[in-house]
């Protein structure tokens, strides 16, 4: 095995471009492993762990681009490196040197658009806090999509935002919808009077799409980032978002979505909710019942949260699994971490033991056998690989493995549509399942709307045509799987 | 409601956002396609990623 | 820091307030008393003979023979290697010179006075195109031409300039900008306007009809004649903005064919140097990249002042000529430079950009932060002495100069 590194000084390409290039290089003959990364410490660790960081790569710094690869022999390695160079140097790789007129800094961008009011930041986490600071110094609200931002930086940014009346969404904020405009990984939903404040991107996506499909609309969906409700942050963004939606004329009802916070934070947030003149739905996924103020309803699943916001009766309790398992195990393969958590919670509620690589309280870590919910978006899977929402191929191997396992009775899948997502995840899945006769074992939820680029109705049709059972929501998919285990005589049938 | 509350509702929520996108170009493309105002910054690490120089720039910035 | 913003604003104010006037042509030793026997000024930051590139050596040996300090080029080379000559940058004496830029006692130099502040700047006269001293040419034809410039053209121009009371160069350049010149690689409009303005005085003060014919023929054939006026004007303007405590505006950019050097207002005379880069551009038939010399000349003072490549939007034809892409993209270059400066010059506006002023006052902080280095339009010299120009193109100032300057400037500001 030969490991080759080449470092391009002062060269930057965005992470999605680099991921695409990495896959192309990894697919070259004789190449075992390949990675093209900016030389931040976090990325060097990824390359090191993959066994392809050599001395040259070690010497790279955060402004450099590392080409790293491992190949079967020297000839294959050299040829792959030459091809990688050619790919980087193509004129359409608009990194550095950028077209001469390109804007290179926030300052230049503000000069080009003086009335800008929001900076959407998706640079490597190592740099994100600095860029956010610069944006806020210029009076911009910020949405930080980047993750791997130090907690202390998040705290400092949000405190500054509090002082300056600037919203800080994130870090790790994947989804927002402001005044009808979907930002980053979000869906095209109608404008309406229901506002959402979410610590989870996919949580926001699911609830906003369910509301859209019920014929209602979203005023704004404000992302707070996954750690906003940590004690170190103290829910600053959540509280500011409540204030903002309280004052926003277009919002009549507000849905709050997160995983369960510590008790002190729960009290802090619910106290503020209670002071609002508007009605709330509070969804702390998996929390035991909390004492809700008079103007708030509690929901335990995303589907229930949407139903509550729509003024519908809450969904009924799940049937508990009866007797011993007759139909085998359920394997969940999720791109959305929140969907993975929600599925685990529903299984635990139904009295079923469940394991996961990201276990919720009450679930166990991955072990042999048993119901298993995998979060494929977790760091351990996404190091050096695209996120499954961007590239469904990441799920192919685990899916094939699950289908090949006679002990697995049902496979749970989340298909997420919208901006930023793969153009045809259903088509990809159908291709992987082609020729199989047992596709009804696969239960999929499709998060999206007909206004999304992928068109939900088309995606559902493709899945149904492939024999997949399509559920209305992630919670419905989990309920379907649980019902199947209860020994229901009904065949799993596709539902529109 | 006090003045603090009114601010974000007015400055961020009252109208479609006018976005400066820094990082993944695909976000800017999508936002433009949705008909909203966006400029894309062809971002590169400040001072070519050199932490020492970036630190000096921070201190010398107005 | 507020102090820096105020100092930069003052630097810009001084640059914009300057009024450069071409007042005279005199022997260099008269303008620069230090120019005695065997003293040779050159383009770019300081360097010793051992590090001089081919074209600069060619110019040095050629001028040594011209001045009578050596009998032959070989003799001159031996003397140079033995340390017989004192080498200094033009910039150390308020002068500039294009390409090799060698300035010596008996060569005529243009005198430009900055009427607002009283300071003066000097530049030798442009020899024309083809095989010339500034590109390292040094044969008999080159030296004969230099003698004619010393004995006929220089004095004639001097008389004419004194006769007119001086030619105001700022408004002349404004007209040239509107006519497709950028005052570095394209000077034909300004050269024509200059000759038109000087012709009556040239005629009135001519020593003979034959000399007048020779001068007008020479000027009429040299599209680049105004370059040296633009350079001296730029030097006069930028010098007035030097030495302002707290200002990080660049006052000098220059190259000696080996190193690129910059000076910054708030750090005074300190040079910040890095290896000069290779231009990219198009070559005359028979020549290619392998023949090129690294970037050379004091003419980057034109870009320092906001013209040349900074004003590319006014001269789209130049983009094509320099192999820089499509002419319709010329504004992109000017816009890119606008991202690294403190302001714009309302006296020099570009119609194609809705009369935006040319980007003026390079801020080293913006260069280092963005990684966008100033672009310079330049001729390309052959790397061997005695050959001459082989092409034209664009080159970038090395980022390292600005990084070093930033560190020194930070120290000067009391910031570790």
Short mmCIF file of N, CA and C in Angstrom, two decimals, chain C residues 89-198:
data_model
loop_
_atom_site.label_atom_id
_atom_site.label_comp_id
_atom_site.label_asym_id
_atom_site.label_seq_id
_atom_site.Cartn_x
_atom_site.Cartn_y
_atom_site.Cartn_z
N UNK C 89 18.54 52.25 -5.22
CA UNK C 89 17.22 52.34 -5.86
C UNK C 89 16.91 53.78 -6.28
N UNK C 90 16.21 53.91 -7.42
CA UNK C 90 15.70 55.23 -7.83
C UNK C 90 14.90 55.85 -6.68
N UNK C 91 14.12 55.02 -6.01
CA UNK C 91 13.21 55.50 -4.98
C UNK C 91 13.92 56.21 -3.84
N UNK C 92 15.19 55.90 -3.63
CA UNK C 92 15.92 56.56 -2.55
C UNK C 92 16.23 58.01 -2.88
N UNK C 93 16.00 58.40 -4.14
CA UNK C 93 16.32 59.77 -4.55
C UNK C 93 15.15 60.45 -5.22
N UNK C 94 13.96 60.04 -4.88
CA UNK C 94 12.78 60.68 -5.44
C UNK C 94 12.60 60.42 -6.92
N UNK C 95 13.15 59.32 -7.40
CA UNK C 95 13.06 59.02 -8.84
C UNK C 95 12.42 57.66 -9.08
N UNK C 96 12.03 57.43 -10.33
CA UNK C 96 11.51 56.14 -10.77
C UNK C 96 12.03 55.88 -12.17
N UNK C 97 12.09 54.60 -12.55
CA UNK C 97 12.53 54.28 -13.92
C UNK C 97 11.84 53.01 -14.37
N UNK C 98 11.37 52.95 -15.63
CA UNK C 98 10.65 51.76 -16.10
C UNK C 98 11.60 50.60 -16.40
N UNK C 99 11.14 49.39 -16.20
CA UNK C 99 11.89 48.15 -16.42
C UNK C 99 13.23 48.22 -15.67
N UNK C 100 14.36 48.06 -16.31
CA UNK C 100 15.63 48.11 -15.57
C UNK C 100 15.81 49.45 -14.88
N UNK C 101 15.31 50.49 -15.50
CA UNK C 101 15.23 51.80 -14.85
C UNK C 101 16.55 52.42 -14.43
N UNK C 102 17.64 52.17 -15.14
CA UNK C 102 18.90 52.73 -14.66
C UNK C 102 18.97 54.23 -14.93
N UNK C 103 19.36 54.97 -13.89
CA UNK C 103 19.45 56.43 -13.97
C UNK C 103 20.86 56.84 -13.60
N UNK C 104 21.51 57.59 -14.48
CA UNK C 104 22.88 58.02 -14.22
C UNK C 104 23.05 59.49 -14.58
N UNK C 105 24.17 60.06 -14.17
CA UNK C 105 24.39 61.51 -14.15
C UNK C 105 24.01 62.27 -15.42
N UNK C 106 24.40 61.74 -16.59
CA UNK C 106 24.21 62.59 -17.77
C UNK C 106 22.93 62.31 -18.53
N UNK C 107 22.14 61.33 -18.06
CA UNK C 107 20.86 61.09 -18.76
C UNK C 107 19.87 62.19 -18.42
N UNK C 108 19.09 62.65 -19.40
CA UNK C 108 18.06 63.65 -19.09
C UNK C 108 16.94 63.00 -18.29
N UNK C 109 16.46 63.72 -17.28
CA UNK C 109 15.31 63.23 -16.53
C UNK C 109 14.20 64.27 -16.56
N UNK C 110 12.99 63.79 -16.64
CA UNK C 110 11.80 64.62 -16.55
C UNK C 110 11.64 65.06 -15.10
N UNK C 111 11.28 66.30 -14.89
CA UNK C 111 11.03 66.81 -13.54
C UNK C 111 9.54 67.08 -13.40
N UNK C 112 8.90 66.39 -12.45
CA UNK C 112 7.49 66.64 -12.19
C UNK C 112 7.37 67.24 -10.79
N UNK C 113 6.68 68.34 -10.70
CA UNK C 113 6.51 69.01 -9.42
C UNK C 113 5.08 68.81 -8.94
N UNK C 114 4.92 68.40 -7.67
CA UNK C 114 3.60 68.30 -7.06
C UNK C 114 3.27 69.69 -6.50
N UNK C 115 2.54 70.49 -7.27
CA UNK C 115 2.33 71.90 -6.93
C UNK C 115 1.68 72.08 -5.56
N UNK C 116 0.84 71.10 -5.13
CA UNK C 116 0.14 71.24 -3.85
C UNK C 116 1.10 71.18 -2.68
N UNK C 117 2.08 70.29 -2.74
CA UNK C 117 2.95 70.08 -1.59
C UNK C 117 4.40 70.50 -1.84
N UNK C 118 4.72 70.83 -3.10
CA UNK C 118 6.07 71.33 -3.40
C UNK C 118 7.11 70.28 -3.67
N UNK C 119 6.80 68.97 -3.48
CA UNK C 119 7.83 67.95 -3.72
C UNK C 119 7.96 67.64 -5.21
N UNK C 120 9.15 67.11 -5.57
CA UNK C 120 9.45 66.80 -6.96
C UNK C 120 9.80 65.35 -7.15
N UNK C 121 9.56 64.84 -8.35
CA UNK C 121 9.94 63.48 -8.69
C UNK C 121 10.55 63.47 -10.09
N UNK C 122 11.40 62.44 -10.35
CA UNK C 122 12.17 62.42 -11.59
C UNK C 122 12.06 61.07 -12.30
N UNK C 123 12.17 61.12 -13.64
CA UNK C 123 12.18 59.87 -14.40
C UNK C 123 12.89 60.09 -15.72
N UNK C 124 13.71 59.13 -16.14
CA UNK C 124 14.37 59.23 -17.45
C UNK C 124 13.31 59.25 -18.55
N UNK C 125 13.74 59.57 -19.77
CA UNK C 125 12.81 59.66 -20.88
C UNK C 125 12.66 58.31 -21.58
N UNK C 126 11.49 58.06 -22.12
CA UNK C 126 11.22 56.77 -22.75
C UNK C 126 11.93 56.64 -24.10
N UNK C 127 12.69 55.56 -24.24
CA UNK C 127 13.51 55.37 -25.45
C UNK C 127 12.71 54.89 -26.64
N UNK C 128 11.49 54.41 -26.41
CA UNK C 128 10.74 53.83 -27.52
C UNK C 128 10.60 52.33 -27.33
N UNK C 129 10.14 51.64 -28.37
CA UNK C 129 9.87 50.21 -28.28
C UNK C 129 10.99 49.41 -28.94
N UNK C 130 10.97 48.07 -28.71
CA UNK C 130 11.95 47.21 -29.36
C UNK C 130 13.18 47.01 -28.51
N UNK C 131 14.36 47.00 -29.12
CA UNK C 131 15.58 46.74 -28.36
C UNK C 131 16.05 48.05 -27.74
N UNK C 132 15.82 48.17 -26.44
CA UNK C 132 16.13 49.41 -25.73
C UNK C 132 16.82 49.09 -24.42
N UNK C 133 17.47 50.09 -23.84
CA UNK C 133 18.26 49.88 -22.63
C UNK C 133 17.42 49.31 -21.50
N UNK C 134 16.18 49.82 -21.35
CA UNK C 134 15.39 49.42 -20.17
C UNK C 134 15.03 47.94 -20.21
N UNK C 135 15.08 47.32 -21.38
CA UNK C 135 14.84 45.88 -21.48
C UNK C 135 16.16 45.09 -21.51
N UNK C 136 17.25 45.78 -21.26
CA UNK C 136 18.55 45.11 -21.24
C UNK C 136 19.32 45.17 -22.54
N UNK C 137 18.75 45.90 -23.51
CA UNK C 137 19.49 46.07 -24.77
C UNK C 137 20.66 47.02 -24.55
N UNK C 138 21.83 46.73 -25.15
CA UNK C 138 22.99 47.59 -24.87
C UNK C 138 23.99 47.65 -26.01
N UNK C 139 23.52 47.43 -27.24
CA UNK C 139 24.45 47.49 -28.36
C UNK C 139 24.61 48.93 -28.84
N UNK C 140 25.35 49.09 -29.93
CA UNK C 140 25.70 50.43 -30.42
C UNK C 140 24.44 51.23 -30.75
N UNK C 141 23.46 50.56 -31.32
CA UNK C 141 22.22 51.24 -31.71
C UNK C 141 21.54 51.83 -30.47
N UNK C 142 21.51 51.04 -29.39
CA UNK C 142 20.89 51.50 -28.15
C UNK C 142 21.63 52.71 -27.58
N UNK C 143 22.95 52.60 -27.54
CA UNK C 143 23.75 53.68 -26.95
C UNK C 143 23.70 54.94 -27.80
N UNK C 144 23.67 54.75 -29.12
CA UNK C 144 23.54 55.92 -30.01
C UNK C 144 22.25 56.66 -29.73
N UNK C 145 21.18 55.90 -29.55
CA UNK C 145 19.89 56.52 -29.27
C UNK C 145 19.94 57.27 -27.96
N UNK C 146 20.59 56.68 -26.95
CA UNK C 146 20.72 57.35 -25.66
C UNK C 146 21.50 58.67 -25.80
N UNK C 147 22.49 58.66 -26.67
CA UNK C 147 23.27 59.90 -26.87
C UNK C 147 22.40 60.97 -27.52
N UNK C 148 21.58 60.55 -28.46
CA UNK C 148 20.70 61.50 -29.12
C UNK C 148 19.68 62.07 -28.14
N UNK C 149 19.18 61.20 -27.25
CA UNK C 149 18.24 61.66 -26.23
C UNK C 149 18.94 62.67 -25.31
N UNK C 150 20.18 62.36 -24.93
CA UNK C 150 20.94 63.25 -24.06
C UNK C 150 21.22 64.59 -24.73
N UNK C 151 21.57 64.55 -26.00
CA UNK C 151 22.04 65.77 -26.68
C UNK C 151 20.94 66.56 -27.38
N UNK C 152 19.89 65.89 -27.83
CA UNK C 152 18.88 66.59 -28.64
C UNK C 152 17.51 66.58 -27.96
N UNK C 153 16.96 65.37 -27.76
CA UNK C 153 15.57 65.28 -27.29
C UNK C 153 15.39 65.89 -25.90
N UNK C 154 16.28 65.49 -24.98
CA UNK C 154 16.17 65.96 -23.60
C UNK C 154 16.16 67.48 -23.52
N UNK C 155 17.20 68.12 -24.03
CA UNK C 155 17.24 69.58 -23.99
C UNK C 155 16.04 70.23 -24.69
N UNK C 156 15.61 69.63 -25.83
CA UNK C 156 14.47 70.20 -26.55
C UNK C 156 13.21 70.15 -25.70
N UNK C 157 12.98 69.02 -25.06
CA UNK C 157 11.80 68.89 -24.19
C UNK C 157 11.90 69.83 -23.00
N UNK C 158 13.11 69.96 -22.47
CA UNK C 158 13.31 70.87 -21.35
C UNK C 158 12.91 72.30 -21.73
N UNK C 159 13.42 72.72 -22.87
CA UNK C 159 13.09 74.09 -23.31
C UNK C 159 11.60 74.24 -23.51
N UNK C 160 11.00 73.26 -24.15
CA UNK C 160 9.56 73.34 -24.43
C UNK C 160 8.74 73.39 -23.15
N UNK C 161 9.07 72.53 -22.18
CA UNK C 161 8.32 72.52 -20.92
C UNK C 161 8.46 73.84 -20.18
N UNK C 162 9.67 74.38 -20.16
CA UNK C 162 9.85 75.67 -19.48
C UNK C 162 9.06 76.74 -20.20
N UNK C 163 9.06 76.67 -21.51
CA UNK C 163 8.31 77.64 -22.32
C UNK C 163 6.82 77.63 -21.99
N UNK C 164 6.25 76.42 -21.78
CA UNK C 164 4.81 76.34 -21.52
C UNK C 164 4.46 76.71 -20.08
N UNK C 165 5.47 76.76 -19.22
CA UNK C 165 5.17 76.98 -17.81
C UNK C 165 4.78 75.69 -17.10
N UNK C 166 4.88 74.59 -17.79
CA UNK C 166 4.57 73.29 -17.16
C UNK C 166 3.28 72.71 -17.71
N UNK C 167 3.23 71.41 -17.85
CA UNK C 167 2.04 70.71 -18.35
C UNK C 167 1.35 70.04 -17.15
N UNK C 168 0.08 70.42 -16.92
CA UNK C 168 -0.68 69.79 -15.82
C UNK C 168 -1.00 68.35 -16.23
N UNK C 169 -0.52 67.40 -15.47
CA UNK C 169 -0.62 66.00 -15.89
C UNK C 169 -1.91 65.31 -15.42
N UNK C 170 -2.50 65.76 -14.31
CA UNK C 170 -3.71 65.10 -13.81
C UNK C 170 -4.87 65.20 -14.79
N UNK C 171 -5.18 66.40 -15.29
CA UNK C 171 -6.29 66.48 -16.26
C UNK C 171 -5.97 65.78 -17.57
N UNK C 172 -4.70 65.77 -17.96
CA UNK C 172 -4.31 65.08 -19.18
C UNK C 172 -4.58 63.59 -19.04
N UNK C 173 -4.22 63.05 -17.89
CA UNK C 173 -4.46 61.61 -17.66
C UNK C 173 -5.95 61.30 -17.58
N UNK C 174 -6.74 62.25 -17.04
CA UNK C 174 -8.18 62.03 -16.99
C UNK C 174 -8.74 61.88 -18.41
N UNK C 175 -8.23 62.69 -19.32
CA UNK C 175 -8.68 62.59 -20.72
C UNK C 175 -8.22 61.27 -21.33
N UNK C 176 -7.00 60.88 -21.01
CA UNK C 176 -6.49 59.63 -21.56
C UNK C 176 -7.32 58.44 -21.10
N UNK C 177 -7.73 58.48 -19.82
CA UNK C 177 -8.55 57.41 -19.25
C UNK C 177 -9.86 57.27 -20.03
N UNK C 178 -10.38 58.42 -20.43
CA UNK C 178 -11.64 58.41 -21.18
C UNK C 178 -11.43 57.96 -22.63
N UNK C 179 -10.16 57.86 -23.03
CA UNK C 179 -9.87 57.49 -24.41
C UNK C 179 -9.27 56.09 -24.52
N UNK C 180 -9.32 55.31 -23.45
CA UNK C 180 -8.86 53.93 -23.53
C UNK C 180 -7.45 53.68 -23.04
N UNK C 181 -6.82 54.69 -22.42
CA UNK C 181 -5.50 54.46 -21.81
C UNK C 181 -5.66 54.03 -20.36
N UNK C 182 -4.70 53.22 -19.87
CA UNK C 182 -4.65 53.01 -18.43
C UNK C 182 -3.33 53.52 -17.85
N UNK C 183 -2.51 54.12 -18.71
CA UNK C 183 -1.27 54.78 -18.33
C UNK C 183 -0.16 53.83 -17.89
N UNK C 184 -0.33 52.51 -18.14
CA UNK C 184 0.82 51.63 -17.91
C UNK C 184 1.15 50.93 -19.23
N UNK C 185 0.30 49.99 -19.63
CA UNK C 185 0.58 49.32 -20.90
C UNK C 185 -0.02 50.06 -22.09
N UNK C 186 -0.97 50.95 -21.82
CA UNK C 186 -1.55 51.72 -22.94
C UNK C 186 -1.43 53.19 -22.65
N UNK C 187 -0.64 53.88 -23.45
CA UNK C 187 -0.37 55.30 -23.25
C UNK C 187 -0.55 56.10 -24.53
N UNK C 188 -1.10 55.48 -25.56
CA UNK C 188 -1.11 56.14 -26.87
C UNK C 188 -1.92 57.43 -26.85
N UNK C 189 -3.07 57.42 -26.16
CA UNK C 189 -3.88 58.65 -26.13
C UNK C 189 -3.14 59.75 -25.38
N UNK C 190 -2.61 59.43 -24.20
CA UNK C 190 -1.89 60.44 -23.42
C UNK C 190 -0.64 60.91 -24.16
N UNK C 191 0.07 60.00 -24.81
CA UNK C 191 1.26 60.39 -25.57
C UNK C 191 0.86 61.37 -26.66
N UNK C 192 -0.26 61.09 -27.33
CA UNK C 192 -0.72 61.97 -28.41
C UNK C 192 -1.12 63.33 -27.87
N UNK C 193 -1.87 63.33 -26.76
CA UNK C 193 -2.30 64.60 -26.15
C UNK C 193 -1.09 65.42 -25.72
N UNK C 194 -0.09 64.75 -25.17
CA UNK C 194 1.11 65.44 -24.70
C UNK C 194 1.84 66.13 -25.86
N UNK C 195 2.04 65.37 -26.92
CA UNK C 195 2.76 65.92 -28.07
C UNK C 195 1.99 67.11 -28.66
N UNK C 196 0.69 66.94 -28.71
CA UNK C 196 -0.16 68.03 -29.22
C UNK C 196 0.02 69.29 -28.38
N UNK C 197 0.09 69.10 -27.04
CA UNK C 197 0.23 70.26 -26.15
C UNK C 197 1.62 70.88 -26.25
N UNK C 198 2.61 70.02 -26.47
CA UNK C 198 3.99 70.52 -26.48
C UNK C 198 4.45 71.05 -27.84
#
